[in-house]
Every structure is written in C-alpha cells, then in structure tokens.
Amino acid sequence: MKDRLPVQEQVDLQAFNSLHVAATARYFLELRESTLLEEALAWAQERGLDTLFLGGGSNLVFAGDFPGLVVHMAIRGRHWEQIEDDEATLVLGAGENWHEAVLYATRSGYRGIENLALIPGTAGAAPVQNIGAYGVELCDTLVSVTAFDRETGQWLRLSRDECRFGYRDSLFKRNTGRYVITEIRLRLSRSKPLQLGYRDLEEYLASLPDREPDALAVAEAVMAIRRRKLPDPQQIPNAGSFFKNPVISEAEYEQLKEQHPDMPAYPQSHGVKVAAAWLIDQCGWKGYRDQKVGVHNRQALVLINHAGGSGQDILALAGRIRESVRERFGVVLEMEPGVVGGAGLPPLA
Ligand code: EPU
C-alpha cells in the first residue's frame, strides 16, 4: 500500500504554509488523483492517525507539529462544461491555483471572478472560507462542490445552497475535517454586469483613462490595489486577514458610533458589520513589530512573520490585539485562519 501511495515521513511544512512557520508532518502525501483519496484515508485509519488536508496553506496557522498524515491536495485540471451562448461552467480541480484560474477565466472572456484576483490559495480551499474581496464572494458564481464525506463514506456533489455559505463561512468551515473537496464548478458569463462599487475599486478605476473597463481591466485594477495594500506572501509571510470583520448588534453599533462617528460600518440584514482593520488600527497596532512578528504597515488586519516567528508567536500577538480591541471597543474579534497542531488564541483575560 505504501508503495502505491507515495507517503513521505517527517516532512518540513514551512514551504506549505504562507506564514512560513516551522512545523513537521509525521507523514505527508501529495495527492494528485481523487481516486486515491479513499486509499489514503484508509492508510491513516489503519495506523490510528489524524489527517489534515492542505491546499495552499494560506489560511492556517501551524501552532505545532502535525503528528498524523498531511495530505497536500494537488489534484489539477480545469475544463469548460455546458458552454452556451453567454454562459459556461468552469470546472477546477481542488489543487488548481486560484489566481491562475481567475486569469484563465477572465482572459477567456468570462466574468464573475475578476474581483477575486490575486487571492492566494487553491480552488479547493476557496469554498471553505467563501473567499471574498471587492464586493464579490465565491458563492456568487459557485454552482457545486464535489467532495468526499468522511462521515458517511459517500461522494457528494453539493449545490450552492447545500454549501450554506455566509461571510467567510460555509458548511465546510463549520464541519472541519468532514468533507474533502476535490473539484468545484463555477458558472461564469460573458456579459453579466461588472461589480465596480467597492470604494477602493471605484476610486482606482476612476483614476484610469478608460471609463468602460472590461473584466480583465477589473482584475488588473484589483491586482494593483492588492499589491499596494497587502503584502505578497512570497516575500513577506502572512495569512491574509487574520480576523473577520465582526458583526455587532444595532444597539452596540449606535453606542460605538456616538464615540467614534468615523468608524467604517456596513449594515447587514442582522446587525452591522464593522471594519476589524479600523478597530485594530485605532488601537495603534498598524506597523507594530517585535523581533519576529508584526502587523502590516498598510493593512492592520494582516499579521506578518518577519523573521523566523513560530505559529505560537503569531497567535500570542493576535491574542494581544484581540484583547486590546475588546478593552477599547468592547468588540471580540474572531480569528479567520484555522489553527492546526495546537491550541488557538490565548483566552481573553
Ligand atoms: N482600514 C483602517 N486601517 C487599516 C486598513 C483598513 O482603518 O489598516 C479601514 C479602511 O479605511 C476601510 C475599512 O477599514 O474603511 C475596510 O478596509 P478594506 O477596504 O481594506 O477591507 P477590509 O474589510 O479590511 C476585507 C477582506 C479582505 C479583502 C478586502 C477587500 C475580511 C476579513 N477581509 O478587508 O480579504 O481583500 O475586504 O474586499 O473580510 C482576506 O480575507 O484575507 C482578505 C485580505
């Protein structure tokens, strides 16, 4: 069995997480075909090992080593299905790089995911946190997710509704480890309206001479904005937004607004979403750094591993940030990336 499955031992995971923290996988498997998935699960089960499915590693923190089997999802492949006059379905293997898929679709003349350019990670990880940026979320175009349900041992094709998407949330996020995503399907269109309303994007496009942007121009604008504000994980290790934007009650919001009339806020169907970056910034964290870890100097939501910090160093800093935001604003921030190999944030005081 081990010959058929090229399982490696004691593999360094530093190159497999965008925070670039040191961690070791007891066993490690590069999974290129979905047909081997059940075999890999059986291999781990026979040995009483936990399994961790890893995409681009851009939304997780290794708090320590992983004593089980890490399966790196490397199932590639992209093709078009159901091509009609205006619409087509793009099928992506879980291991496809998300940003390359955006460029591919956009350059092929299809709209729907151009605002999600330059988001790090893989196609298979995209539904887990329902990636979103500049007014668009993955769930706006996603039609189905192919996944193996480890609880029932069945292969499923889950519709968008069945995925129970929310802001940075999904069925997969709420049932960590249960579903292994191998493929996603997106419904894209040649003509649907572009989403240009997000403030940063609107301002950027207004500064360009071309007032009728196409999807490629929007993707390029998003790339330029992201490069200006967010650190490139290849150069400055990070895991994107470290906290979600919290949704607070109307009453809490009214109270906060009295003291902080300039606090950015976005009304929701239930409550008001406030900008975590602004709260953190107000507490003076933007640009903070100690010897190893810090906070990005252009986006306070992004924690950075400057020089050999561990997952524990990152979590300790995140804990201090969360504490100070709670003290100052009474708002408890929720961490966005997942934690593996140890405990999450230190408890609030
Ligand atoms: N702001 C500050 N200080 C900062 C950064 C931002 O005061 O250091 C203020 C801004 O002026 C603005 C507000 O906070 O009024 C919101 O900032 P921004 O538009 O940059 O977006 P965000 O809410 O901080 C979210 C996503 C990002 C996504 C951007 C653009 C979450 C947790 N984050 O950030 O997603 O790129 O919107 O759509 O929802 C990610 O998930 O990894 C990520 C980068």
Tab-separated table of C-alpha atoms and ligand atoms in Angstrom:
chain	number	residue	atom	x	y	z
A	1	MET	CA	0.000	0.000	0.000
A	2	LYS	CA	2.743	2.417	0.973
A	3	ASP	CA	4.334	1.899	-2.445
A	4	ARG	CA	1.153	2.813	-4.267
A	5	LEU	CA	0.745	5.833	-2.020
A	6	PRO	CA	3.998	7.762	-2.012
A	7	VAL	CA	3.836	8.645	1.679
A	8	GLN	CA	6.844	10.555	2.972
A	9	GLU	CA	7.925	10.813	6.588
A	10	GLN	CA	8.928	13.798	8.731
A	11	VAL	CA	8.268	16.447	6.119
A	12	ASP	CA	9.024	20.088	6.812
A	13	LEU	CA	5.837	22.119	6.294
A	14	GLN	CA	7.435	25.554	6.195
A	15	ALA	CA	7.112	25.758	2.418
A	16	PHE	CA	3.484	24.621	2.669
A	17	ASN	CA	2.157	27.500	4.766
A	18	SER	CA	2.137	31.130	3.708
A	19	LEU	CA	3.040	32.326	7.225
A	20	HIS	CA	6.221	30.307	6.736
A	21	VAL	CA	6.240	28.980	10.284
A	22	ALA	CA	8.221	25.862	11.087
A	23	ALA	CA	6.247	22.638	11.614
A	24	THR	CA	6.747	18.979	10.736
A	25	ALA	CA	4.282	16.462	9.356
A	26	ARG	CA	4.813	12.958	10.749
A	27	TYR	CA	3.575	11.631	7.368
A	28	PHE	CA	2.953	13.546	4.166
A	29	LEU	CA	1.268	12.652	0.899
A	30	GLU	CA	0.970	14.617	-2.313
A	31	LEU	CA	-2.486	13.625	-3.628
A	32	ARG	CA	-2.740	14.087	-7.397
A	33	GLU	CA	-5.773	11.902	-8.148
A	34	SER	CA	-9.107	11.804	-6.371
A	35	THR	CA	-9.224	8.033	-7.000
A	36	LEU	CA	-6.511	7.599	-4.352
A	37	LEU	CA	-8.302	9.593	-1.686
A	38	GLU	CA	-10.163	6.738	-0.036
A	39	GLU	CA	-6.986	4.673	-0.008
A	40	ALA	CA	-5.128	7.494	1.717
A	41	LEU	CA	-7.846	7.784	4.349
A	42	ALA	CA	-7.766	4.025	4.949
A	43	TRP	CA	-3.955	4.152	5.242
A	44	ALA	CA	-4.228	6.756	8.012
A	45	GLN	CA	-7.108	4.985	9.731
A	46	GLU	CA	-5.244	1.671	9.870
A	47	ARG	CA	-2.479	3.436	11.753
A	48	GLY	CA	-4.806	5.422	14.015
A	49	LEU	CA	-3.582	8.709	12.553
A	50	ASP	CA	-5.401	12.019	12.150
A	51	THR	CA	-5.393	13.505	8.676
A	52	LEU	CA	-5.031	17.105	7.609
A	53	PHE	CA	-5.971	18.208	4.096
A	54	LEU	CA	-3.857	21.077	2.946
A	55	GLY	CA	-4.418	23.384	-0.030
A	56	GLY	CA	-2.176	26.421	-0.480
A	57	GLY	CA	-1.687	26.744	3.293
A	58	SER	CA	-2.575	30.424	3.032
A	59	ASN	CA	-5.315	30.440	5.633
A	60	LEU	CA	-3.926	28.480	8.523
A	61	VAL	CA	-1.513	28.697	11.427
A	62	PHE	CA	0.603	25.744	12.491
A	63	ALA	CA	0.674	26.021	16.272
A	64	GLY	CA	2.937	22.956	16.400
A	65	ASP	CA	3.886	19.791	14.533
A	66	PHE	CA	1.218	17.586	12.988
A	67	PRO	CA	1.535	14.041	14.344
A	68	GLY	CA	-0.667	12.420	11.658
A	69	LEU	CA	-0.892	12.347	7.857
A	70	VAL	CA	-0.873	15.639	5.972
A	71	VAL	CA	-2.459	15.263	2.536
A	72	HIS	CA	-1.429	18.002	0.153
A	73	MET	CA	-4.270	18.415	-2.336
A	74	ALA	CA	-2.567	18.517	-5.722
A	75	ILE	CA	-5.479	17.409	-7.935
A	76	ARG	CA	-5.079	19.527	-11.059
A	77	GLY	CA	-7.244	20.079	-14.091
A	78	ARG	CA	-9.544	22.731	-15.491
A	79	HIS	CA	-12.074	22.468	-18.273
A	80	TRP	CA	-15.252	24.066	-19.551
A	81	GLU	CA	-18.627	22.377	-19.374
A	82	GLN	CA	-22.087	23.395	-20.628
A	83	ILE	CA	-20.942	26.152	-22.904
A	84	GLU	CA	-23.956	28.139	-24.038
A	85	ASP	CA	-24.191	31.441	-25.898
A	86	ASP	CA	-23.441	33.589	-22.947
A	87	GLU	CA	-22.652	31.321	-20.037
A	88	ALA	CA	-20.306	28.449	-19.311
A	89	THR	CA	-19.306	26.308	-16.370
A	90	LEU	CA	-15.654	26.231	-15.368
A	91	VAL	CA	-14.587	23.032	-13.607
A	92	LEU	CA	-11.480	23.299	-11.427
A	93	GLY	CA	-9.554	20.539	-9.677
A	94	ALA	CA	-9.026	21.279	-5.982
A	95	GLY	CA	-5.284	21.752	-6.432
A	96	GLU	CA	-5.552	24.420	-9.137
A	97	ASN	CA	-4.056	27.751	-8.130
A	98	TRP	CA	-6.948	30.164	-7.574
A	99	HIS	CA	-5.356	33.276	-9.066
A	100	GLU	CA	-4.263	31.427	-12.217
A	101	ALA	CA	-7.852	30.205	-12.610
A	102	VAL	CA	-9.103	33.800	-12.334
A	103	LEU	CA	-6.694	34.945	-15.033
A	104	TYR	CA	-7.596	31.983	-17.244
A	105	ALA	CA	-11.359	32.617	-16.986
A	106	THR	CA	-11.003	36.363	-17.402
A	107	ARG	CA	-8.691	36.091	-20.401
A	108	SER	CA	-11.172	33.632	-21.941
A	109	GLY	CA	-13.728	36.454	-21.844
A	110	TYR	CA	-15.786	35.248	-18.872
A	111	ARG	CA	-16.930	37.401	-15.977
A	112	GLY	CA	-17.778	36.606	-12.386
A	113	ILE	CA	-14.496	36.097	-10.508
A	114	GLU	CA	-12.342	39.013	-11.735
A	115	ASN	CA	-12.711	40.834	-8.370
A	116	LEU	CA	-11.167	37.788	-6.680
A	117	ALA	CA	-7.831	38.124	-8.493
A	118	LEU	CA	-4.628	37.593	-6.516
A	119	ILE	CA	-6.283	35.829	-3.575
A	120	PRO	CA	-3.699	33.266	-2.520
A	121	GLY	CA	-4.529	29.582	-2.224
A	122	THR	CA	-6.179	26.835	-4.219
A	123	ALA	CA	-9.560	26.358	-5.877
A	124	GLY	CA	-10.429	23.561	-3.437
A	125	ALA	CA	-9.881	25.803	-0.419
A	126	ALA	CA	-11.873	28.709	-1.878
A	127	PRO	CA	-15.330	27.421	-0.788
A	128	VAL	CA	-14.188	26.663	2.768
A	129	GLN	CA	-13.985	30.303	3.776
A	130	ASN	CA	-16.115	31.511	0.858
A	131	ILE	CA	-13.313	33.789	-0.334
A	132	GLY	CA	-14.420	37.329	-0.957
A	133	ALA	CA	-12.999	40.679	-1.976
A	134	TYR	CA	-14.066	43.984	-3.558
A	135	GLY	CA	-17.776	43.306	-3.339
A	136	VAL	CA	-17.756	39.736	-4.697
A	137	GLU	CA	-17.790	36.369	-2.942
A	138	LEU	CA	-17.102	32.934	-4.353
A	139	CYS	CA	-20.715	31.899	-3.649
A	140	ASP	CA	-21.905	34.433	-6.248
A	141	THR	CA	-20.670	32.150	-9.046
A	142	LEU	CA	-20.195	28.753	-7.444
A	143	VAL	CA	-22.699	26.118	-8.613
A	144	SER	CA	-21.394	22.977	-6.946
A	145	VAL	CA	-18.631	21.382	-4.926
A	146	THR	CA	-17.549	17.769	-5.374
A	147	ALA	CA	-16.470	16.339	-2.046
A	148	PHE	CA	-15.944	13.108	-0.173
A	149	ASP	CA	-17.951	12.935	3.043
A	150	ARG	CA	-15.749	11.176	5.583
A	151	GLU	CA	-18.636	10.668	7.973
A	152	THR	CA	-20.846	8.708	5.563
A	153	GLY	CA	-18.126	7.469	3.207
A	154	GLN	CA	-20.007	8.910	0.206
A	155	TRP	CA	-19.027	11.067	-2.718
A	156	LEU	CA	-21.273	14.140	-2.982
A	157	ARG	CA	-21.909	16.917	-5.400
A	158	LEU	CA	-23.159	19.705	-3.130
A	159	SER	CA	-25.160	22.548	-4.643
A	160	ARG	CA	-24.512	26.145	-3.674
A	161	ASP	CA	-27.447	26.081	-1.228
A	162	GLU	CA	-26.200	22.895	0.368
A	163	CYS	CA	-22.813	24.558	0.961
A	164	ARG	CA	-24.540	27.019	3.367
A	165	PHE	CA	-22.328	29.941	2.527
A	166	GLY	CA	-22.041	33.007	4.716
A	167	TYR	CA	-19.472	35.756	5.132
A	168	ARG	CA	-16.151	33.866	5.362
A	169	ASP	CA	-18.220	30.835	6.311
A	170	SER	CA	-19.574	27.573	4.870
A	171	LEU	CA	-20.694	24.053	5.675
A	172	PHE	CA	-17.047	23.015	5.242
A	173	LYS	CA	-15.758	25.556	7.724
A	174	ARG	CA	-18.387	24.561	10.288
A	175	ASN	CA	-17.556	20.858	9.935
A	176	THR	CA	-13.774	20.938	9.887
A	177	GLY	CA	-12.288	17.719	8.561
A	178	ARG	CA	-15.570	16.139	7.480
A	179	TYR	CA	-15.593	16.976	3.767
A	180	VAL	CA	-12.658	16.641	1.403
A	181	ILE	CA	-13.190	18.912	-1.592
A	182	THR	CA	-11.784	17.568	-4.858
A	183	GLU	CA	-13.426	19.779	-7.506
A	184	ILE	CA	-15.515	22.943	-7.844
A	185	ARG	CA	-17.817	24.278	-10.567
A	186	LEU	CA	-18.337	27.953	-11.312
A	187	ARG	CA	-20.987	29.465	-13.567
A	188	LEU	CA	-19.470	32.380	-15.476
A	189	SER	CA	-20.946	34.745	-18.022
A	190	ARG	CA	-19.672	36.795	-20.934
A	191	SER	CA	-21.983	39.699	-20.289
A	192	LYS	CA	-23.118	39.975	-16.682
A	193	PRO	CA	-22.562	43.388	-15.092
A	194	LEU	CA	-19.156	44.005	-13.543
A	195	GLN	CA	-19.108	44.697	-9.809
A	196	LEU	CA	-17.383	48.054	-9.527
A	197	GLY	CA	-18.998	49.510	-6.411
A	198	TYR	CA	-16.393	48.720	-3.714
A	199	ARG	CA	-14.844	52.028	-2.702
A	200	ASP	CA	-11.171	51.238	-3.363
A	201	LEU	CA	-12.013	49.737	-6.745
A	202	GLU	CA	-14.279	52.594	-7.768
A	203	GLU	CA	-11.614	55.150	-6.884
A	204	TYR	CA	-8.900	53.234	-8.720
A	205	LEU	CA	-10.951	52.809	-11.892
A	206	ALA	CA	-11.980	56.472	-11.821
A	207	SER	CA	-8.281	57.372	-11.977
A	208	LEU	CA	-7.827	55.468	-15.266
A	209	PRO	CA	-8.461	57.000	-18.686
A	210	ASP	CA	-10.620	54.053	-19.834
A	211	ARG	CA	-14.095	54.591	-18.365
A	212	GLU	CA	-15.561	51.333	-19.754
A	213	PRO	CA	-13.420	48.637	-18.134
A	214	ASP	CA	-13.727	45.003	-19.164
A	215	ALA	CA	-13.271	42.053	-16.793
A	216	LEU	CA	-9.536	41.924	-17.436
A	217	ALA	CA	-9.182	45.616	-16.562
A	218	VAL	CA	-11.082	44.962	-13.327
A	219	ALA	CA	-8.817	42.003	-12.468
A	220	GLU	CA	-5.784	44.210	-13.170
A	221	ALA	CA	-7.196	47.004	-11.006
A	222	VAL	CA	-7.794	44.548	-8.144
A	223	MET	CA	-4.246	43.246	-8.531
A	224	ALA	CA	-2.843	46.776	-8.389
A	225	ILE	CA	-4.899	47.628	-5.279
A	226	ARG	CA	-3.958	44.409	-3.520
A	227	ARG	CA	-0.268	44.893	-4.342
A	228	ARG	CA	-0.444	48.384	-2.881
A	229	LYS	CA	-2.172	47.368	0.347
A	230	LEU	CA	-1.465	43.723	1.044
A	231	PRO	CA	1.910	42.047	1.440
A	232	ASP	CA	2.888	39.382	-1.111
A	233	PRO	CA	3.127	36.141	0.909
A	234	GLN	CA	6.065	35.039	-1.296
A	235	GLN	CA	8.062	37.955	0.060
A	236	ILE	CA	6.505	38.777	3.411
A	237	PRO	CA	4.978	35.696	5.045
A	238	ASN	CA	1.347	36.259	6.088
A	239	ALA	CA	-2.078	34.601	6.075
A	240	GLY	CA	-4.219	37.451	4.715
A	241	SER	CA	-6.842	38.956	7.002
A	242	PHE	CA	-6.215	37.467	10.421
A	243	PHE	CA	-9.630	38.396	11.837
A	244	LYS	CA	-13.123	38.525	10.382
A	245	ASN	CA	-14.962	41.814	10.255
A	246	PRO	CA	-17.238	41.436	13.306
A	247	VAL	CA	-20.991	41.812	13.022
A	248	ILE	CA	-22.357	43.601	16.083
A	249	SER	CA	-25.940	44.405	17.108
A	250	GLU	CA	-27.616	47.673	16.052
A	251	ALA	CA	-27.674	48.754	19.699
A	252	GLU	CA	-23.941	48.124	20.172
A	253	TYR	CA	-23.254	49.934	16.922
A	254	GLU	CA	-25.286	53.027	17.904
A	255	GLN	CA	-23.377	53.225	21.157
A	256	LEU	CA	-19.980	52.910	19.474
A	257	LYS	CA	-20.893	55.380	16.752
A	258	GLU	CA	-21.553	58.080	19.315
A	259	GLN	CA	-17.953	57.899	20.489
A	260	HIS	CA	-16.449	57.062	17.072
A	261	PRO	CA	-18.514	58.717	14.354
A	262	ASP	CA	-15.899	57.935	11.678
A	263	MET	CA	-15.896	54.162	12.317
A	264	PRO	CA	-16.436	52.351	8.961
A	265	ALA	CA	-19.566	50.170	9.119
A	266	TYR	CA	-21.669	48.159	6.694
A	267	PRO	CA	-25.309	47.398	7.597
A	268	GLN	CA	-26.307	43.715	7.301
A	269	SER	CA	-29.673	42.007	7.405
A	270	HIS	CA	-28.969	41.233	11.091
A	271	GLY	CA	-26.722	43.755	12.782
A	272	VAL	CA	-23.876	45.897	11.493
A	273	LYS	CA	-20.514	44.737	10.176
A	274	VAL	CA	-17.631	46.894	11.363
A	275	ALA	CA	-14.103	47.046	9.948
A	276	ALA	CA	-11.766	44.960	12.104
A	277	ALA	CA	-8.795	46.658	10.401
A	278	TRP	CA	-10.018	50.045	11.612
A	279	LEU	CA	-10.525	48.820	15.203
A	280	ILE	CA	-7.018	47.332	15.254
A	281	ASP	CA	-5.538	50.423	13.634
A	282	GLN	CA	-7.187	52.662	16.262
A	283	CYS	CA	-5.516	50.591	18.969
A	284	GLY	CA	-2.159	51.579	17.456
A	285	TRP	CA	-1.099	48.212	16.061
A	286	LYS	CA	-0.541	49.090	12.415
A	287	GLY	CA	3.158	48.718	11.588
A	288	TYR	CA	3.936	47.256	15.034
A	289	ARG	CA	6.736	44.719	15.058
A	290	ASP	CA	8.830	42.845	17.551
A	291	GLN	CA	11.898	40.813	16.650
A	292	LYS	CA	9.936	38.121	14.854
A	293	VAL	CA	6.343	39.003	14.093
A	294	GLY	CA	4.260	42.111	13.496
A	295	VAL	CA	1.333	43.869	11.841
A	296	HIS	CA	1.470	45.063	8.235
A	297	ASN	CA	2.056	48.797	7.910
A	298	ARG	CA	-0.632	49.278	5.239
A	299	GLN	CA	-3.389	46.897	6.434
A	300	ALA	CA	-3.816	46.358	10.153
A	301	LEU	CA	-5.755	43.100	9.621
A	302	VAL	CA	-2.674	41.314	8.316
A	303	LEU	CA	-0.201	39.729	10.712
A	304	ILE	CA	3.295	39.129	9.432
A	305	ASN	CA	6.066	36.692	10.200
A	306	HIS	CA	9.092	38.937	9.753
A	307	ALA	CA	11.900	36.721	10.925
A	308	GLY	CA	11.517	33.127	11.948
A	309	GLY	CA	8.469	33.562	14.174
A	310	SER	CA	6.584	30.442	15.200
A	311	GLY	CA	2.857	29.840	15.000
A	312	GLN	CA	2.822	30.427	18.764
A	313	ASP	CA	4.450	33.848	18.298
A	314	ILE	CA	1.773	34.794	15.760
A	315	LEU	CA	-1.050	33.553	17.999
A	316	ALA	CA	0.376	35.378	21.027
A	317	LEU	CA	0.432	38.642	19.077
A	318	ALA	CA	-3.095	38.015	17.760
A	319	GLY	CA	-4.227	37.410	21.344
A	320	ARG	CA	-2.796	40.774	22.456
A	321	ILE	CA	-4.504	42.519	19.545
A	322	ARG	CA	-7.827	40.875	20.312
A	323	GLU	CA	-7.507	41.838	23.978
A	324	SER	CA	-6.804	45.482	23.216
A	325	VAL	CA	-9.720	45.758	20.765
A	326	ARG	CA	-12.043	44.268	23.348
A	327	GLU	CA	-10.781	46.649	26.039
A	328	ARG	CA	-11.151	49.731	23.890
A	329	PHE	CA	-14.329	48.944	21.922
A	330	GLY	CA	-15.979	46.024	23.740
A	331	VAL	CA	-15.875	44.027	20.480
A	332	VAL	CA	-14.473	40.481	20.460
A	333	LEU	CA	-12.668	39.671	17.224
A	334	GLU	CA	-12.913	36.206	15.726
A	335	MET	CA	-9.885	34.678	14.099
A	336	GLU	CA	-10.169	33.944	10.390
A	337	PRO	CA	-7.477	31.313	9.608
A	338	GLY	CA	-7.678	27.827	11.069
A	339	VAL	CA	-5.231	26.579	13.703
A	340	VAL	CA	-3.524	23.192	13.383
A	341	GLY	CA	-1.229	21.267	15.712
A	342	GLY	CA	-2.107	23.091	18.922
A	343	ALA	CA	-4.487	25.428	20.707
A	344	GLY	CA	-5.877	28.600	19.101
A	345	LEU	CA	-5.748	32.107	20.505
A	346	PRO	CA	-4.863	32.555	24.159
A	347	PRO	CA	-8.062	33.036	26.207
A	348	LEU	CA	-9.303	36.564	26.835
A	349	ALA	CA	-8.342	37.913	30.247
B	1	EPU	N1	-8.853	50.467	7.470
B	1	EPU	C1	-8.192	51.079	8.504
B	1	EPU	N2	-6.908	50.693	8.770
B	1	EPU	C2	-6.268	49.728	8.054
B	1	EPU	C3	-6.934	49.116	6.981
B	1	EPU	C4	-8.246	49.487	6.700
B	1	EPU	O1	-8.738	51.952	9.172
B	1	EPU	O2	-5.109	49.433	8.389
B	1	EPU	C5	-10.228	50.842	7.156
B	1	EPU	C6	-10.365	51.285	5.699
B	1	EPU	O3	-10.132	52.654	5.554
B	1	EPU	C7	-11.786	50.924	5.365
B	1	EPU	C8	-12.062	49.716	6.244
B	1	EPU	O4	-11.068	49.691	7.261
B	1	EPU	O5	-12.664	51.946	5.724
B	1	EPU	C9	-12.061	48.416	5.461
B	1	EPU	O6	-10.793	48.229	4.839
B	1	EPU	P1	-10.601	47.444	3.452
B	1	EPU	O7	-11.490	48.013	2.413
B	1	EPU	O8	-9.129	47.408	3.189
B	1	EPU	O9	-11.156	45.996	3.710
B	1	EPU	P2	-11.181	45.020	4.980
B	1	EPU	O10	-12.578	44.965	5.477
B	1	EPU	O11	-10.122	45.372	5.950
B	1	EPU	C10	-11.805	42.941	3.560
B	1	EPU	C11	-11.383	41.484	3.465
B	1	EPU	C12	-10.130	41.359	2.621
B	1	EPU	C13	-10.427	41.912	1.230
B	1	EPU	C14	-10.861	43.389	1.376
B	1	EPU	C15	-11.283	43.982	0.063
B	1	EPU	C16	-12.133	40.428	5.518
B	1	EPU	C17	-11.746	39.824	6.828
B	1	EPU	N3	-11.145	40.961	4.804
B	1	EPU	O12	-10.808	43.628	4.280
B	1	EPU	O13	-9.846	39.972	2.495
B	1	EPU	O14	-9.295	41.839	0.390
B	1	EPU	O15	-12.004	43.460	2.263
B	1	EPU	O16	-12.514	43.477	-0.318
B	1	EPU	O17	-13.303	40.411	5.171
B	1	EPU	C18	-8.605	38.130	3.362
B	1	EPU	O18	-9.675	37.617	3.658
B	1	EPU	O19	-7.508	37.555	3.573
B	1	EPU	C19	-8.581	39.474	2.771
B	1	EPU	C20	-7.465	40.127	2.521
